[in-house]
mmCIF file of C-alpha atoms in Angstrom:
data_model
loop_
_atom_site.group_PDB
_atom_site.id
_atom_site.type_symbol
_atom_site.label_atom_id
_atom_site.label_comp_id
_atom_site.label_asym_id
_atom_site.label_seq_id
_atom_site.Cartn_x
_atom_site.Cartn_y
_atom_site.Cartn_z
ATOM 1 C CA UNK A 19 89.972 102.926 83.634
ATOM 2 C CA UNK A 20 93.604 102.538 83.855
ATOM 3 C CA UNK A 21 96.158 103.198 86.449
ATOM 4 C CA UNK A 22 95.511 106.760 88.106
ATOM 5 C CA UNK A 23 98.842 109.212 86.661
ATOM 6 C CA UNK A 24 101.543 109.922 89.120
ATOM 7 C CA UNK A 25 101.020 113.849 90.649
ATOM 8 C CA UNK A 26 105.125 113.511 90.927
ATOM 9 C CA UNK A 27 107.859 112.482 88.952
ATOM 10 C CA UNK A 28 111.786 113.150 89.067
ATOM 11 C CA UNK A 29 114.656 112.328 87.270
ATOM 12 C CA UNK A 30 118.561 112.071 87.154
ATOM 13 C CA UNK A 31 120.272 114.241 84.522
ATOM 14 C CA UNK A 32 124.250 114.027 83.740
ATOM 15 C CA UNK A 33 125.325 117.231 84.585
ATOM 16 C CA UNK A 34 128.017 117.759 81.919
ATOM 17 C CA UNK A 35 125.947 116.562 78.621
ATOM 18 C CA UNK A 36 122.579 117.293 80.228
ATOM 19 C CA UNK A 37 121.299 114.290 79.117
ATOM 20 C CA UNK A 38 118.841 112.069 81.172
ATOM 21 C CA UNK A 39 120.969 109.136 83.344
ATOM 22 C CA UNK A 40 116.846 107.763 84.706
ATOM 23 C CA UNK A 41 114.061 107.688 83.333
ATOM 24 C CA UNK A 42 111.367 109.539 84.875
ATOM 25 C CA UNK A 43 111.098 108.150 88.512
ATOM 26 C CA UNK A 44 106.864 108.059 89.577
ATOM 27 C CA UNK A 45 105.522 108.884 92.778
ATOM 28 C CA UNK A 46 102.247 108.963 93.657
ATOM 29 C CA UNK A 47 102.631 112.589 95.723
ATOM 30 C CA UNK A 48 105.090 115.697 94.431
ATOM 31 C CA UNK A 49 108.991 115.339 95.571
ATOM 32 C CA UNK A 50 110.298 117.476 97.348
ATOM 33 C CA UNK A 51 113.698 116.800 97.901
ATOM 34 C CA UNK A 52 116.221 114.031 97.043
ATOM 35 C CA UNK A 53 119.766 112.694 98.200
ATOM 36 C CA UNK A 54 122.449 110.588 96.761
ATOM 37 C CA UNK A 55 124.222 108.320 98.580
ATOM 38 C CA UNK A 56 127.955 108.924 98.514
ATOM 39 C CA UNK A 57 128.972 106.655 95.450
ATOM 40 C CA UNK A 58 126.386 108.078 93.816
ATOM 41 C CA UNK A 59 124.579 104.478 93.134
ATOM 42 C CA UNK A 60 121.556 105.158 95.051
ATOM 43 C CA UNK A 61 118.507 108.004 95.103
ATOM 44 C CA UNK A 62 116.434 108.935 97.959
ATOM 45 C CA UNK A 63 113.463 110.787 97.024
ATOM 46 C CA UNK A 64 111.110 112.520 99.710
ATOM 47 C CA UNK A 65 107.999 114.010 99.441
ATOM 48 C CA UNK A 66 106.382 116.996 100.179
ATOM 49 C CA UNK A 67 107.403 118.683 103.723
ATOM 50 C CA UNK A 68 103.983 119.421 104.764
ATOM 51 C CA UNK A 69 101.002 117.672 105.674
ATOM 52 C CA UNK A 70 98.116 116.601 104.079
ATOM 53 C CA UNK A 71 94.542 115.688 104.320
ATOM 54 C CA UNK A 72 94.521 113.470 101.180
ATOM 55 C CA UNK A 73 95.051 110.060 102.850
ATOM 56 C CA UNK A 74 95.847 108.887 99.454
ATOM 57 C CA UNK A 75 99.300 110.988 99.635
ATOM 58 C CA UNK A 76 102.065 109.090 100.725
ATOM 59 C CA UNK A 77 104.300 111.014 102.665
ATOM 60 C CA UNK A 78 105.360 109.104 104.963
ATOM 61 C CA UNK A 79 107.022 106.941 102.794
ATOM 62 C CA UNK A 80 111.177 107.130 101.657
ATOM 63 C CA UNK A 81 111.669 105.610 98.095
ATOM 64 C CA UNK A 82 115.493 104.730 97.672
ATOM 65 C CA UNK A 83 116.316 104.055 94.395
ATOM 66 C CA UNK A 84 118.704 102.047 92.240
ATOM 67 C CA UNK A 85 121.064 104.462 89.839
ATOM 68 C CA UNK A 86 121.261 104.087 86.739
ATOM 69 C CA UNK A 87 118.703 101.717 86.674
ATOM 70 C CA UNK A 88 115.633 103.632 88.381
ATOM 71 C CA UNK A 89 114.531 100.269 89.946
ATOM 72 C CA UNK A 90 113.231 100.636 93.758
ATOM 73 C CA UNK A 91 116.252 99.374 95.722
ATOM 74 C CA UNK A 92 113.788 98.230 98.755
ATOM 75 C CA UNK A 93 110.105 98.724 99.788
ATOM 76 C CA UNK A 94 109.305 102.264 100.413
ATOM 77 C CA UNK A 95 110.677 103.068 104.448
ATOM 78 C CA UNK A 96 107.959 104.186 106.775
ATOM 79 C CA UNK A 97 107.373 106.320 109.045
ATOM 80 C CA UNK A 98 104.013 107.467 111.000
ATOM 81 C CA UNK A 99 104.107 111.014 109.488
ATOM 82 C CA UNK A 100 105.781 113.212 106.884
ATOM 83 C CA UNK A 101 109.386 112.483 106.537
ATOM 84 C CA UNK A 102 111.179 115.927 106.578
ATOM 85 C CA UNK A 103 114.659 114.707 105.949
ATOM 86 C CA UNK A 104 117.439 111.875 105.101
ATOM 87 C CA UNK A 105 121.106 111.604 104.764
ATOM 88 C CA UNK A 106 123.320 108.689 104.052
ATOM 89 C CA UNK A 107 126.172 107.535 106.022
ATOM 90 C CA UNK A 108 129.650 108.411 104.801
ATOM 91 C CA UNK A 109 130.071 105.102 104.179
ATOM 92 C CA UNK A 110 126.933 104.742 102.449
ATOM 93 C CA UNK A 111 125.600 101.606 104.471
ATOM 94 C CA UNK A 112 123.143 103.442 106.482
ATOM 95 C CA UNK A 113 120.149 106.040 105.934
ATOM 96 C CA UNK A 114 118.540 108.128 108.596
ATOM 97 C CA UNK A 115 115.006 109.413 107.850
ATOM 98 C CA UNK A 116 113.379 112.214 109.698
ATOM 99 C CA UNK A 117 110.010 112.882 110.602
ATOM 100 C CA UNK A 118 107.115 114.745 111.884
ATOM 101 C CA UNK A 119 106.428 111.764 114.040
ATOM 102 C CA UNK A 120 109.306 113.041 116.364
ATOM 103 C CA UNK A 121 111.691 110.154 115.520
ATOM 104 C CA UNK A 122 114.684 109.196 112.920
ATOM 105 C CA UNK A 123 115.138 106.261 111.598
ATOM 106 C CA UNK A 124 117.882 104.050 110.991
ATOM 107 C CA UNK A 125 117.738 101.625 108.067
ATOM 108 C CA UNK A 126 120.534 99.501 106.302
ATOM 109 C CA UNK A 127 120.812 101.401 102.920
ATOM 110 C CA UNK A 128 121.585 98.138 100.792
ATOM 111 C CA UNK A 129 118.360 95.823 102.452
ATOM 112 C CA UNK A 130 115.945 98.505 104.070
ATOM 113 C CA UNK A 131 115.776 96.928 107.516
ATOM 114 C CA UNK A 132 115.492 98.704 110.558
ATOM 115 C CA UNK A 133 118.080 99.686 112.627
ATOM 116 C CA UNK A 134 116.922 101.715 115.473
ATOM 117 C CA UNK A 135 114.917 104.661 116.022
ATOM 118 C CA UNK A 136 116.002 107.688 117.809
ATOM 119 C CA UNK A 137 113.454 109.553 120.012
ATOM 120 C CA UNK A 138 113.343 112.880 119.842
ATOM 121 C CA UNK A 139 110.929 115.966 121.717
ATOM 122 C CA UNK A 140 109.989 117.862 118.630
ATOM 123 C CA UNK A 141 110.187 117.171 114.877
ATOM 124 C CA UNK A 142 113.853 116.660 113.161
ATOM 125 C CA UNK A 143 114.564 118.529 110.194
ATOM 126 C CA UNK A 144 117.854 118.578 109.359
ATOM 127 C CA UNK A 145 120.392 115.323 109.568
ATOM 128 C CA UNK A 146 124.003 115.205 109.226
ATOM 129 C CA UNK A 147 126.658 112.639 110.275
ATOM 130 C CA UNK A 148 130.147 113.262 111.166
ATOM 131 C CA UNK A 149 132.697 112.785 108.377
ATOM 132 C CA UNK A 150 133.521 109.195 110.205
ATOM 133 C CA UNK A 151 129.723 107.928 110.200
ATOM 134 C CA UNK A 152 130.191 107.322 114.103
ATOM 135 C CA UNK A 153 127.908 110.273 115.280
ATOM 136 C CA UNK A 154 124.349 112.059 113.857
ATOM 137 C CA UNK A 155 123.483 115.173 114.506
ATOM 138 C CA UNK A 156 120.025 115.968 114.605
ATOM 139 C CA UNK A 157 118.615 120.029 113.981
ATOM 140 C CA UNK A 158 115.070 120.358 115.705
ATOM 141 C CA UNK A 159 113.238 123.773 115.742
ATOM 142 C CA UNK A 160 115.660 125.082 118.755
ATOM 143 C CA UNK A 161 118.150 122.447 119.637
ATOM 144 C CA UNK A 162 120.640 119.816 117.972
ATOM 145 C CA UNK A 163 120.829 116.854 119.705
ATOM 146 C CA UNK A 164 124.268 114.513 118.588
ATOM 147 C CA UNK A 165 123.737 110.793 118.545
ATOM 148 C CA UNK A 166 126.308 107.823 118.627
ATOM 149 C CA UNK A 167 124.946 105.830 116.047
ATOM 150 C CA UNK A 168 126.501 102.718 116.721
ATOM 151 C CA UNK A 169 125.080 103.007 120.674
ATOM 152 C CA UNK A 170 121.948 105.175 119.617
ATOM 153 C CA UNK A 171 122.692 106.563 122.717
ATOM 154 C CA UNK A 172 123.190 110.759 122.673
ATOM 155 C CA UNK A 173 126.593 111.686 123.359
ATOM 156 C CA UNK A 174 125.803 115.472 125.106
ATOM 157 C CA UNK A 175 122.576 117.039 126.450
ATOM 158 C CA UNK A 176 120.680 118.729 123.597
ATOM 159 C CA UNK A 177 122.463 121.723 122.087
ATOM 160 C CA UNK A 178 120.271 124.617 122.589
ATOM 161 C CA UNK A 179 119.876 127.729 120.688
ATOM 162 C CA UNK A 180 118.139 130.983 121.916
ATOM 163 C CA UNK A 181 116.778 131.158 118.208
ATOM 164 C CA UNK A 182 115.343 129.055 115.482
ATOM 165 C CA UNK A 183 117.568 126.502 114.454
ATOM 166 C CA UNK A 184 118.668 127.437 110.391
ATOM 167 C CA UNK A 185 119.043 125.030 108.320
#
């Protein structure tokens, strides 16, 4: 028997001649989301946003790869449970992952190494940073909590909403 077949794939297209810029990217659970980084060099691909039972899934894991050349950039990032969300930096040198384990993580986008981890009361599933890269808000079911990243210290008390938190 040979290798087992990927149950997900993706790929990067060129938007104006629709051609393929990758070839197909393998993963060894569906993807269910991906971000570029903002020079457009780099590919994070997530997978699916729910759990599993199949301890063969890998969803914990963030693959950030290498564009044009589809090469993994870094061993896969993990966390302890699903990751539900990632956004670069505006400066592109550092990824936050979020994830059902109630954290997000900092990495160094060119090497993969851990930053910090920022602690949070209920899952994180939204990220965005400010248009400087010095702060990170995080969206959790019914609050968004704003992080200096440089401290990884929060800068306010949670931001609470009386409703679900969209998206």
């Amino acid at each position: 028997p040979g290798k087992a077949r990927p149950s997900g794939q993706a790929r990067v297209w060129d938007a104006h001649t629709g051609e393929p810029i990758t070839s197909w990217l393998e993963f060894d659970e569906p993807v269910s989301s991906a971000v570029f980084s903002p020079d457009g060099r780099a590919l994070v691909c997530l997978g699916p946003a729910t759990s599993s039972t199949d301890s063969a899934l890998k969803q914990h894991l963030v693959r950030v790869f290498e564009l044009p050349s589809g090469r993994l950039r870094f061993p896969p990032l993990e966390h302890r449970d699903t990751v539900l969300a990632a956004a670069f930096s505006p400066d592109g040198r550092i990824l936050a992952t979020a994830s059902a384990d109630r954290t997000v993580g900092l990495w160094d986008a060119l090497t993969g190494k851990a930053i910090g981890a920022l602690v949070h009361d209920g899952c994180v599933k939204e990220l965005r940073f400010s248009p400087d890269g010095g702060w990170l808000a995080a969206v959790e079911q019914t609050q968004v909590r704003i992080w200096d990243v440089a401290s990884r210290t929060q800068i306010t008390s949670p931001l609470k909403a009386a409703d679900e938190v969209a998206d």
